[in-house]
Amino acid sequence: QKEVEQNSGPLSVPEGAIASLNCTYSDRGSQSFFWYRQYSGKSPELIMFIYSNGDKEDGRFTAQLNKASQYVSLLIRDSQPSDSATYLCAVNIGSNFGNEKLTFGTGTRLTIIP
Amino acid sequence: DADVTQTPRNRITKTGKRIMLECSQTKGHDRMYWYRQDPGLGLRLIYYSFDVKDINKGEISDGYSVSRQAQAKFSLSLESAIPNQTALYFCATSLGRGTYEQYFGPGTRLTVT
């Protein structure tokens, strides 16, 4: 089992709809969860992070964490063509204070259809 | 100016050559990381450094070496480049001290022929 798993997609969503991206992780002790957006040929850009159970909202983006089921989701409301990118999920696996490393999923490619 | 810079941005080199990729940051972060990205394999950690005197191997360090010249500078070397080291290379930084957010440089596209 991979430590961080994402569906590679592509996920196609009509413009204006809600895009839902999911990520599962293997380490029940993980505390920190991140979503990065990566445009083709560009570097990953941090868009959301969540440290505790529950939801976190920032503009059109909502991150949802379900620790019992070990998955984290990213919802993008009112999807825009500019949201078309690959979304990377990252999780701290087996890390403690002073040993901060992230493990990345392979990403989900999202396409917003005008 | 960008907080994390990488040089060169693109490089084509031949098998067997030594090459150095450089990373500089103005974020004042202690932690620095080198990743490579290959299609379908995601980001894989090559080396990381938590301060100037601390260097650690990541999951794919064979064939690579690093140098942390200062808090702000972290270089990655390929001692004898081989074609399967063709990839996109990213440097990243984080504050550490219990926080995990990493911030990436623009990347270096390396081709080994």
CSV table of C-alpha atoms in Angstrom, one decimal, chain B residues 25-91:
chain,number,residue,atom,x,y,z
B,25,GLN,CA,16.4,31.1,-0.6
B,26,THR,CA,15.6,34.4,1.1
B,27,LYS,CA,12.8,33.1,3.3
B,28,GLY,CA,15.1,32.6,6.3
B,29,HIS,CA,14.0,28.9,6.6
B,30,ASP,CA,16.2,26.4,8.3
B,31,ARG,CA,15.0,23.3,6.4
B,32,MET,CA,15.9,22.7,2.7
B,33,TYR,CA,15.0,19.8,0.5
B,34,TRP,CA,15.8,18.4,-3.0
B,35,TYR,CA,13.2,16.4,-4.9
B,36,ARG,CA,12.9,14.9,-8.3
B,37,GLN,CA,9.7,14.6,-10.2
B,38,ASP,CA,9.0,12.0,-12.9
B,39,PRO,CA,5.8,11.4,-14.7
B,40,GLY,CA,3.6,8.9,-12.8
B,41,LEU,CA,6.0,8.7,-9.9
B,42,GLY,CA,5.3,12.0,-8.2
B,43,LEU,CA,7.8,13.9,-6.1
B,44,ARG,CA,10.5,11.9,-4.5
B,45,LEU,CA,12.9,13.1,-1.8
B,46,ILE,CA,16.6,13.0,-2.7
B,47,TYR,CA,18.3,14.7,0.2
B,48,TYR,CA,17.2,17.1,3.0
B,49,SER,CA,19.0,19.4,5.4
B,50,PHE,CA,17.6,20.7,8.7
B,51,ASP,CA,20.5,23.1,9.3
B,52,VAL,CA,23.9,23.9,7.9
B,53,LYS,CA,25.5,21.0,9.8
B,54,ASP,CA,22.7,18.5,9.2
B,55,ILE,CA,22.5,16.5,5.9
B,56,ASN,CA,20.2,13.5,5.5
B,57,LYS,CA,19.5,11.0,2.7
B,58,GLY,CA,16.0,10.8,1.3
B,59,GLU,CA,14.4,7.8,-0.5
B,60,ILE,CA,16.5,8.0,-3.7
B,61,SER,CA,19.9,9.4,-2.8
B,62,ASP,CA,22.1,7.0,-4.9
B,63,GLY,CA,24.0,8.8,-7.6
B,64,TYR,CA,23.5,12.2,-5.9
B,65,SER,CA,25.4,14.3,-3.3
B,66,VAL,CA,24.6,17.6,-1.7
B,67,SER,CA,26.3,20.5,0.0
B,68,ARG,CA,24.7,23.1,2.4
B,69,GLN,CA,27.0,26.0,2.0
B,70,ALA,CA,25.0,28.4,4.2
B,71,GLN,CA,21.5,28.6,5.7
B,72,ALA,CA,20.3,30.1,2.4
B,73,LYS,CA,22.1,27.8,-0.1
B,74,PHE,CA,21.7,24.1,-0.8
B,75,SER,CA,23.3,22.5,-3.9
B,76,LEU,CA,22.7,19.1,-5.5
B,77,SER,CA,25.4,17.4,-7.5
B,78,LEU,CA,25.2,14.5,-9.9
B,79,GLU,CA,28.8,13.1,-9.9
B,80,SER,CA,28.4,11.1,-13.1
B,81,ALA,CA,25.1,11.8,-14.8
B,82,ILE,CA,23.2,9.0,-16.4
B,83,PRO,CA,20.1,9.1,-18.7
B,84,ASN,CA,17.7,7.9,-16.0
B,85,GLN,CA,18.5,11.0,-14.0
B,86,THR,CA,16.6,13.0,-16.6
B,87,ALA,CA,13.8,14.6,-14.6
B,88,LEU,CA,12.4,17.8,-13.2
B,89,TYR,CA,14.3,18.8,-10.0
B,90,PHE,CA,12.8,21.0,-7.3
B,91,CYS,CA,14.3,22.6,-4.2
